[in-house]
Amino acid sequence: MSENIQSRRSFFKGTMAAAVTAAVPATAEAQRKAASPAPAQKPNIIIYLADQFRADFVGANGRNNSTRTPNIDAMAARGKNFTHAVTNQPVCAPARSVLLTSRYATETGVWHNGLELDKSLPTLATELRKSGYTANLIGKWHLALGNPKLGGDPGPVKAEDRGGFLDLWEGANALEHTTHPYEGTIWDRDNKPITFKDQYRVDFLTDRAERFLRQKQEKPFLLFISQLEPHQQNDLHRPIAPKGAAARFVNSTAPEDLRAHPGTWQDQLPDYYGCIEAIDSSVGRIRRILEEERLADDTIFVFFSDHGCHFMTRNQEYKRSVHNSSTRVPMIIDGPGFQGNQQIPELVGLIDLAPTLLDAAGLTPPSTWKGRSFFPLVSSYEARQNWHNQQLIQISESMTGRAIKTPDWTYCVADLSGDTKESAAKTYHEYQFYDQRADPHELINLAGRKEYREKADELQAQLKKLLAAAGEPEPEIVPAKLYP
């Protein structure tokens, strides 16, 4: 059987399980009642972010026979693999703002890179600290105001700009500007430098995480391990694998969405694969430490990414597009409330992760949060049947655009004026339209085709409702007149 047929059958299977429903989403209270019972004690929470990590580079997702991710695959075998998770803003800082505040990027103050997080918003860290947790960060932050003279990095991040991570802090705002793969600087809680040299960056940050986890913790903790890899090193314009690793991945599988397009993938995929392998080893090491310290049974461990990577095939950089290569992210959760091998195909977003974690810890998310807990999907058939399988995607910097994703369709509109200085536009034009069932690699743009007009109109109406829920004024959307 060809790889394309296998991929398509796998996609159809997941899509049918996640069929769109017209039912209204269950209330947060009903969802909590449908979920597993709250834990007897507050679980520790580790959120492990690997920057720019494509969902299809996880072996457990079954789409790439060259990927080496045995430790991440073991997480999926122990826990829950949310196979259709997406980012709500496919670029670093906005995605992180959505993740931590459960608000859309146009509401967080960080609708493009280089802006600072709105300090008035409750975050995952502030909410957990109110409930007796410590909030700790190691690695990349990217939510403080950027300084163009420092390549977008403000240097040490002030305590008031740390989004509630006020306990252990060992980070840098834009790690790609203060470090290189084998040397660099982060800062501690008192903004004293911590430097490393002749050690791979992933391993250095994992060392810092081990140092924290080996210490006796008096309170339940939130630990945010925020790696840069497999993101490109900005001043080198490419990902950099550990020494010798890229050679092991020469002539490895090129995903089908890349093969049809020019870009940087031909040269950069071996390093990207090597970075993936390093991240996987780090994830395995964190798991072993949890077991050795007898923390594994009391710790929710989340592996995910902020966005994917299309290697300059869809625009002039690596993400910032509506395509699956940009917006699909891995989302695997192991630990209390998430035990037992299960693939969950419902469409979930980064905006939903913070309320899910509070829900799993037996806590009530703030009423101002826009995301919905997907914790009930783990155990409730009714919750799965009533899940609202739509996600809003906001796009900035490469263009000003908006999109709706469902299990079957991706419908994107854009401001064709090219103005990217504002967070939103008054007028958008239909720009991209993909049938996920027949074209999961998004090679055929259906925008403007008359036979799809009825479906486009339906998705346009749904998109406007999502924009209203995100606090945006209703825009004019001009139908496409020509095939792209």
Coordinates of C-alpha atoms in Angstrom, one line a residue:
M1 CA 0.0 0.0 0.0
S2 CA 1.4 3.4 -0.9
E3 CA 2.4 5.9 1.8
N4 CA -0.1 8.4 0.4
I5 CA -3.0 5.9 0.7
Q6 CA -2.0 4.9 4.2
S7 CA -1.8 8.5 5.3
R8 CA -5.2 9.3 3.7
R9 CA -6.9 6.2 5.4
S10 CA -5.4 7.2 8.7
F11 CA -6.7 10.8 8.3
F12 CA -10.2 9.6 7.3
K13 CA -10.3 7.3 10.4
G14 CA -9.4 10.3 12.7
T15 CA -11.8 12.6 10.9
M16 CA -14.8 10.3 11.2
A17 CA -14.1 9.9 14.9
A18 CA -14.0 13.7 15.2
A19 CA -17.0 14.6 13.1
V20 CA -18.3 18.1 13.4
T21 CA -21.3 18.5 15.5
A22 CA -23.8 21.3 15.6
A23 CA -24.4 20.8 19.3
V24 CA -23.6 23.7 21.7
P25 CA -20.4 23.0 23.7
A26 CA -21.0 21.7 27.2
T27 CA -20.6 24.2 30.0
A28 CA -17.3 24.2 31.9
E29 CA -19.2 22.9 35.0
A30 CA -20.8 20.1 33.0
Q31 CA -17.5 19.2 31.5
R32 CA -15.8 19.0 34.9
K33 CA -18.6 16.7 36.2
A34 CA -18.1 14.4 33.2
A35 CA -14.3 14.2 33.7
S36 CA -12.4 11.8 35.9
P37 CA -12.7 12.6 39.6
A38 CA -10.4 15.3 40.9
P39 CA -7.1 14.0 42.3
A40 CA -6.8 13.3 46.0
Q41 CA -3.8 15.7 46.1
K42 CA -2.8 18.5 43.8
P43 CA -0.7 17.0 41.0
N44 CA 2.5 18.6 39.9
I45 CA 2.4 19.9 36.3
I46 CA 5.3 19.9 33.8
I47 CA 4.6 21.6 30.5
Y48 CA 7.5 20.8 28.0
L49 CA 7.5 23.0 24.9
A50 CA 9.7 22.1 22.0
D51 CA 9.7 25.2 19.7
Q52 CA 8.6 24.7 16.1
F53 CA 8.1 20.9 16.4
R54 CA 5.9 19.4 13.7
A55 CA 3.1 17.1 14.8
D56 CA 4.0 14.5 12.2
F57 CA 7.5 14.2 13.5
V58 CA 6.2 12.3 16.5
G59 CA 6.5 8.6 15.7
A60 CA 3.3 7.8 17.6
N61 CA 1.4 9.8 15.1
G62 CA 2.4 7.3 12.5
R63 CA 3.1 9.6 9.6
N64 CA 6.9 9.6 9.4
N65 CA 9.1 6.4 9.2
S66 CA 12.4 8.3 9.7
T67 CA 11.5 9.9 13.0
R68 CA 13.3 8.7 16.2
T69 CA 11.1 9.6 19.1
P70 CA 11.0 6.5 21.4
N71 CA 10.5 8.5 24.6
I72 CA 7.7 10.7 23.3
D73 CA 6.1 7.6 21.8
A74 CA 6.3 5.9 25.2
M75 CA 4.5 9.0 26.7
A76 CA 1.8 8.4 24.1
A77 CA 1.6 4.7 25.0
R78 CA 1.1 5.6 28.7
G79 CA -1.2 8.6 28.3
K80 CA -3.4 10.6 25.9
N81 CA -2.4 11.6 22.4
F82 CA -4.5 14.5 21.2
T83 CA -3.8 13.9 17.5
H84 CA -5.6 16.9 16.1
A85 CA -4.2 19.7 18.3
V86 CA -3.5 23.1 16.7
T87 CA -2.0 26.4 17.6
N88 CA -4.3 29.4 17.5
Q89 CA -1.4 31.7 16.3
P90 CA 1.4 30.1 14.4
V91 CA 4.3 32.2 15.6
C92 CA 6.4 32.0 18.9
A93 CA 5.3 34.9 21.1
P94 CA 1.6 35.1 20.3
A95 CA 1.2 31.3 20.6
R96 CA 2.8 31.4 24.1
S97 CA 0.5 34.3 25.1
V98 CA -2.5 32.2 24.0
L99 CA -1.2 29.2 25.9
L100 CA -0.7 30.9 29.2
T101 CA -3.7 33.2 29.3
S102 CA -6.3 31.1 27.4
R103 CA -7.2 34.3 25.4
Y104 CA -6.6 35.0 21.8
A105 CA -3.5 36.8 20.7
T106 CA -5.4 40.0 19.8
E107 CA -6.5 40.1 23.5
T108 CA -3.2 39.3 25.2
G109 CA -1.2 42.3 24.0
V110 CA 1.1 39.9 22.0
W111 CA -0.4 39.7 18.5
H112 CA 3.1 39.6 17.0
N113 CA 6.6 39.0 18.2
G114 CA 8.3 41.7 20.3
L115 CA 5.3 42.8 22.3
E116 CA 4.7 42.4 26.1
L117 CA 2.0 40.3 27.7
D118 CA -0.8 42.3 29.3
K119 CA 0.0 42.2 33.0
S120 CA -3.7 42.4 34.0
L121 CA -4.5 39.0 32.6
P122 CA -4.6 35.9 34.8
T123 CA -2.2 33.2 33.6
L124 CA -1.7 29.5 34.2
A125 CA 1.1 30.5 36.5
T126 CA -0.8 33.1 38.5
E127 CA -3.8 30.8 38.9
L128 CA -1.8 27.9 40.2
R129 CA 0.2 30.0 42.6
K130 CA -3.1 31.3 44.1
S131 CA -3.9 27.6 44.8
G132 CA -0.6 26.8 46.5
Y133 CA 1.7 25.9 43.7
T134 CA 5.1 27.2 42.8
A135 CA 5.5 28.5 39.3
N136 CA 8.9 27.8 37.7
L137 CA 10.4 28.4 34.2
I138 CA 13.5 27.2 32.5
G139 CA 14.4 28.3 29.0
K140 CA 12.7 30.6 26.4
W141 CA 10.0 33.2 27.5
H142 CA 9.4 35.6 24.6
L143 CA 6.6 37.6 26.3
A144 CA 8.6 40.6 27.4
L145 CA 8.9 43.8 25.4
G146 CA 11.6 43.4 22.7
N147 CA 14.5 45.7 22.1
P148 CA 15.4 46.0 18.4
K149 CA 19.0 46.9 19.4
L150 CA 19.3 43.5 21.1
G151 CA 17.8 41.5 18.3
G152 CA 14.4 41.6 19.8
D153 CA 15.6 40.5 23.3
P154 CA 15.3 42.8 26.3
G155 CA 18.2 41.0 28.1
P156 CA 17.2 39.9 31.6
V157 CA 13.4 39.8 32.1
K158 CA 12.0 41.9 35.0
A159 CA 10.0 40.0 37.6
E160 CA 6.9 41.9 36.8
D161 CA 7.2 40.7 33.1
R162 CA 7.3 37.0 33.9
G163 CA 3.6 36.2 33.8
G164 CA 3.5 34.8 37.3
F165 CA 6.6 32.6 37.1
L166 CA 8.0 34.0 40.3
D167 CA 9.7 31.1 41.9
L168 CA 12.5 29.4 40.0
W169 CA 13.4 31.5 37.0
E170 CA 16.2 30.5 34.7
G171 CA 15.4 31.9 31.3
A172 CA 15.9 34.4 28.5
N173 CA 13.2 36.2 26.6
A174 CA 14.3 35.2 23.1
L175 CA 16.7 32.3 23.6
E176 CA 17.7 32.3 20.0
H177 CA 19.3 35.8 20.5
T178 CA 21.2 35.2 23.8
T179 CA 22.4 31.6 23.1
H180 CA 23.8 29.4 20.3
P181 CA 23.6 25.6 20.1
Y182 CA 26.8 25.2 22.2
E183 CA 27.1 28.4 24.2
G184 CA 25.1 31.3 25.6
T185 CA 23.5 33.0 28.6
I186 CA 20.2 32.8 30.5
W187 CA 19.4 34.7 33.7
D188 CA 18.2 33.5 37.1
R189 CA 15.5 34.9 39.4
D190 CA 17.8 37.8 40.5
N191 CA 18.8 38.4 36.9
K192 CA 22.3 37.1 37.4
P193 CA 23.7 35.4 34.3
I194 CA 24.0 31.6 34.0
T195 CA 26.3 30.7 31.1
F196 CA 27.1 27.5 29.3
K197 CA 29.7 26.5 26.8
D198 CA 30.7 23.3 24.9
Q199 CA 27.3 21.7 25.8
Y200 CA 24.4 21.3 23.5
R201 CA 21.6 23.8 24.5
V202 CA 18.9 21.1 24.9
D203 CA 21.1 19.2 27.3
F204 CA 22.0 22.3 29.2
L205 CA 18.4 23.3 29.8
T206 CA 17.6 19.6 30.7
D207 CA 20.4 19.8 33.3
R208 CA 18.7 22.8 34.9
A209 CA 15.4 21.0 34.9
E210 CA 17.0 18.0 36.6
R211 CA 18.6 20.3 39.2
F212 CA 15.1 21.6 40.1
L213 CA 13.4 18.1 40.1
R214 CA 16.1 16.6 42.3
Q215 CA 15.4 19.2 45.0
K216 CA 12.8 18.5 47.7
Q217 CA 9.6 20.4 46.8
E218 CA 7.5 21.6 49.7
K219 CA 4.6 22.5 47.5
P220 CA 3.0 21.2 44.3
F221 CA 4.8 22.8 41.3
L222 CA 4.3 24.0 37.8
L223 CA 7.5 23.6 35.8
F224 CA 7.6 25.2 32.3
I225 CA 10.5 23.6 30.3
S226 CA 10.8 25.8 27.2
Q227 CA 13.3 24.5 24.7
L228 CA 14.3 26.3 21.5
E229 CA 15.0 23.3 19.4
P230 CA 14.1 22.3 16.7
H231 CA 13.5 26.1 15.9
Q232 CA 16.2 27.5 13.7
Q233 CA 19.1 29.5 15.1
N234 CA 18.1 32.9 13.9
D235 CA 21.5 34.4 13.0
L236 CA 22.4 31.1 11.2
H237 CA 19.1 30.8 9.4
R238 CA 18.8 27.1 10.1
P239 CA 18.2 24.5 12.8
I240 CA 21.4 23.1 14.3
A241 CA 21.5 19.4 15.4
P242 CA 24.0 18.0 18.0
K243 CA 27.4 17.4 16.4
G244 CA 27.3 14.3 14.2
A245 CA 23.5 13.9 14.4
A246 CA 22.5 15.4 11.1
A247 CA 24.7 12.8 9.2
R248 CA 22.4 10.0 10.6
F249 CA 19.4 11.6 8.8
V250 CA 20.7 12.3 5.3
N251 CA 18.1 11.1 2.8
S252 CA 15.4 10.7 5.5
T253 CA 11.7 11.0 4.7
A254 CA 10.5 14.3 3.4
P255 CA 6.8 14.9 4.4
E256 CA 4.5 15.1 1.4
D257 CA 3.4 18.7 2.0
L258 CA 7.1 19.7 1.5
R259 CA 8.0 17.6 -1.5
A260 CA 5.8 19.6 -3.9
H261 CA 7.3 23.0 -3.1
P262 CA 10.7 24.7 -3.2
G263 CA 12.0 25.8 0.2
T264 CA 14.9 25.0 2.6
W265 CA 13.8 21.5 3.5
Q266 CA 16.2 19.8 1.1
D267 CA 19.2 21.1 3.1
Q268 CA 17.7 21.5 6.6
L269 CA 15.7 18.4 7.2
P270 CA 18.7 16.3 8.5
D271 CA 19.5 18.9 11.2
Y272 CA 15.8 19.2 12.0
Y273 CA 15.6 15.4 12.5
G274 CA 18.7 15.6 14.7
C275 CA 17.1 18.3 16.9
I276 CA 14.0 16.1 17.2
E277 CA 16.1 13.2 18.4
A278 CA 17.8 15.5 21.0
I279 CA 14.4 16.7 22.3
D280 CA 13.2 13.1 22.5
S281 CA 16.2 12.2 24.6
S282 CA 15.5 15.1 26.9
V283 CA 11.9 14.1 27.4
G284 CA 13.1 10.6 28.3
R285 CA 15.5 11.9 30.8
I286 CA 12.9 14.1 32.5
R287 CA 10.7 11.0 32.7
R288 CA 13.5 8.9 34.3
I289 CA 14.1 11.7 36.8
L290 CA 10.4 11.7 37.8
E291 CA 10.5 8.0 38.3
E292 CA 13.7 8.1 40.3
E293 CA 12.4 10.9 42.5
R294 CA 9.0 9.1 42.9
L295 CA 7.2 12.0 41.3
A296 CA 5.9 10.3 38.1
D297 CA 2.6 9.1 39.6
D298 CA 1.9 12.6 41.0
T299 CA 2.9 14.7 38.0
I300 CA 0.9 15.6 34.9
F301 CA 3.5 15.8 32.0
V302 CA 2.5 17.6 28.8
F303 CA 4.6 17.5 25.7
F304 CA 3.6 20.0 23.0
S305 CA 4.8 22.8 20.6
D306 CA 3.9 26.4 19.9
H307 CA 3.6 25.9 16.2
G308 CA 5.0 23.8 13.4
C309 CA 7.5 24.3 10.5
H310 CA 7.1 24.4 6.7
F311 CA 10.7 25.3 5.8
M312 CA 9.8 28.3 3.6
T313 CA 7.5 26.3 1.3
R314 CA 4.4 28.4 2.0
N315 CA 5.8 31.9 2.6
Q316 CA 9.2 33.5 3.1
E317 CA 9.9 31.9 6.5
Y318 CA 9.1 28.8 8.6
K319 CA 5.6 29.3 10.0
R320 CA 3.0 32.1 10.1
S321 CA 0.7 30.3 7.7
V322 CA -2.6 28.5 8.0
H323 CA -1.3 25.2 6.7
N324 CA -1.1 22.0 8.9
S325 CA 2.7 22.2 8.7
S326 CA 2.4 25.5 10.6
T327 CA -0.6 25.0 12.8
R328 CA -0.7 21.3 13.7
V329 CA 1.2 20.6 17.0
P330 CA 2.0 17.6 19.1
M331 CA -0.1 17.4 22.3
I332 CA 0.6 14.4 24.5
I333 CA -0.3 14.3 28.2
D334 CA 0.7 11.6 30.7
G335 CA 0.0 11.4 34.4
P336 CA -2.9 11.7 36.9
G337 CA -6.2 11.8 35.1
F338 CA -4.5 11.0 31.7
Q339 CA -3.3 7.5 32.2
G340 CA -4.0 4.8 29.7
N341 CA -3.1 4.6 26.0
Q342 CA -5.7 6.6 24.0
Q343 CA -5.7 8.6 20.8
I344 CA -8.2 11.5 21.0
P345 CA -9.0 12.9 17.6
E346 CA -11.2 15.9 18.6
L347 CA -9.8 19.3 17.5
V348 CA -8.3 21.1 20.4
G349 CA -6.2 24.3 20.5
L350 CA -3.4 25.8 22.6
I351 CA -6.1 28.1 24.0
D352 CA -7.7 25.1 25.7
L353 CA -4.6 23.8 27.5
A354 CA -4.5 26.0 30.5
P355 CA -8.2 25.4 31.5
T356 CA -7.6 21.7 30.9
L357 CA -4.7 21.6 33.3
L358 CA -6.6 23.6 36.0
D359 CA -9.6 21.2 35.5
A360 CA -7.4 18.2 35.9
A361 CA -6.0 19.6 39.1
G362 CA -9.5 20.1 40.5
L363 CA -9.5 23.9 40.0
T364 CA -11.9 26.2 38.4
P365 CA -10.5 28.3 35.4
P366 CA -11.2 32.1 35.5
S367 CA -14.4 33.1 33.8
T368 CA -12.5 35.4 31.5
W369 CA -10.6 32.6 29.8
K370 CA -11.8 31.8 26.3
G371 CA -10.5 28.2 26.0
R372 CA -12.5 25.1 27.0
S373 CA -11.2 22.3 29.1
F374 CA -10.7 19.2 27.0
F375 CA -10.2 17.0 30.1
P376 CA -13.7 15.5 29.8
L377 CA -12.7 14.1 26.4
V378 CA -10.5 11.6 28.2
S379 CA -13.4 9.8 29.9
S380 CA -16.7 11.1 28.7
Y381 CA -18.4 9.8 25.5
E382 CA -21.0 12.5 25.8
A383 CA -18.3 15.2 25.9
R384 CA -16.7 13.8 22.8
Q385 CA -20.1 13.8 21.0
N386 CA -20.8 17.4 22.0
W387 CA -17.3 18.8 21.4
H388 CA -17.3 21.9 19.2
N389 CA -14.8 20.9 16.6
Q390 CA -13.7 24.4 15.4
Q391 CA -10.6 26.4 16.1
L392 CA -9.9 30.1 15.2
I393 CA -6.5 30.8 13.8
Q394 CA -5.1 34.3 13.8
I395 CA -2.1 35.1 11.6
S396 CA 0.2 38.1 11.8
E397 CA 3.5 39.3 10.4
S398 CA 3.6 37.3 7.2
M399 CA 0.1 38.8 6.5
T400 CA -2.9 39.8 8.5
G401 CA -5.2 36.8 8.2
R402 CA -7.9 34.8 9.9
A403 CA -8.9 31.1 9.5
I404 CA -11.3 28.5 10.8
K405 CA -10.2 24.9 11.1
T406 CA -12.5 22.0 11.4
P407 CA -11.7 18.3 11.0
D408 CA -12.8 18.5 7.4
W409 CA -11.9 22.0 6.2
T410 CA -9.5 24.9 6.5
Y411 CA -10.8 28.3 5.3
C412 CA -8.6 31.3 5.4
V413 CA -9.1 35.0 4.6
A414 CA -6.4 37.6 4.3
D415 CA -5.9 41.4 4.0
L416 CA -4.5 41.5 0.5
S417 CA -3.2 45.1 1.0
G418 CA -0.1 43.6 2.6
D419 CA -0.5 45.8 5.7
T420 CA 0.7 44.0 8.8
K421 CA 1.0 46.9 11.2
E422 CA -2.5 46.4 12.7
S423 CA -3.7 43.4 14.7
A424 CA -6.8 43.0 12.5
A425 CA -8.3 44.3 9.2
K426 CA -11.7 45.7 8.4
T427 CA -11.8 43.8 5.1
Y428 CA -10.5 40.4 4.2
H429 CA -10.4 38.5 0.9
E430 CA -10.9 34.7 0.6
Y431 CA -7.4 33.4 0.2
Q432 CA -6.9 29.7 1.0
F433 CA -9.4 26.9 1.2
Y434 CA -8.5 23.2 1.7
D435 CA -10.4 19.9 1.9
Q436 CA -8.7 18.0 4.7
R437 CA -10.4 14.8 3.8
A438 CA -9.3 14.6 0.2
D439 CA -6.2 16.7 0.4
P440 CA -4.5 16.4 3.9
H441 CA -1.2 17.8 2.5
E442 CA -3.0 20.9 1.3
L443 CA -1.7 21.0 -2.2
I444 CA -5.0 22.1 -3.9
N445 CA -6.3 25.5 -3.0
L446 CA -10.1 25.5 -3.5
A447 CA -10.7 29.3 -3.0
G448 CA -12.8 30.7 -5.7
R449 CA -14.1 27.4 -7.1
K450 CA -17.8 27.7 -7.8
E451 CA -18.6 24.1 -6.8
Y452 CA -17.4 24.9 -3.3
R453 CA -19.2 28.2 -2.9
E454 CA -21.9 26.9 -0.6
K455 CA -19.3 25.3 1.8
A456 CA -17.2 28.5 1.7
D457 CA -20.2 30.6 2.6
E458 CA -21.0 28.3 5.5
L459 CA -17.4 28.4 6.8
Q460 CA -17.3 32.2 6.4
A461 CA -20.4 32.5 8.7
Q462 CA -18.8 30.3 11.3
L463 CA -15.6 32.2 11.1
K464 CA -17.4 35.5 11.8
K465 CA -19.0 33.9 14.9
L466 CA -15.5 32.8 16.1
L467 CA -14.2 36.3 15.5
A468 CA -17.0 37.8 17.6
A469 CA -16.3 35.4 20.4
A470 CA -12.6 36.5 20.2
G471 CA -13.7 40.2 20.7
E472 CA -13.1 41.3 17.1
P473 CA -15.5 43.4 15.1
E474 CA -17.2 41.7 12.2
P475 CA -15.2 42.3 9.1
E476 CA -16.2 42.4 5.5
I477 CA -15.1 39.2 3.7
V478 CA -14.8 39.5 -0.1
P479 CA -15.5 36.2 -2.0
A480 CA -12.7 35.0 -4.2
K481 CA -13.5 35.5 -7.9
L482 CA -10.7 33.6 -9.5
Y483 CA -8.8 30.4 -8.9
P484 CA -5.5 31.1 -7.1

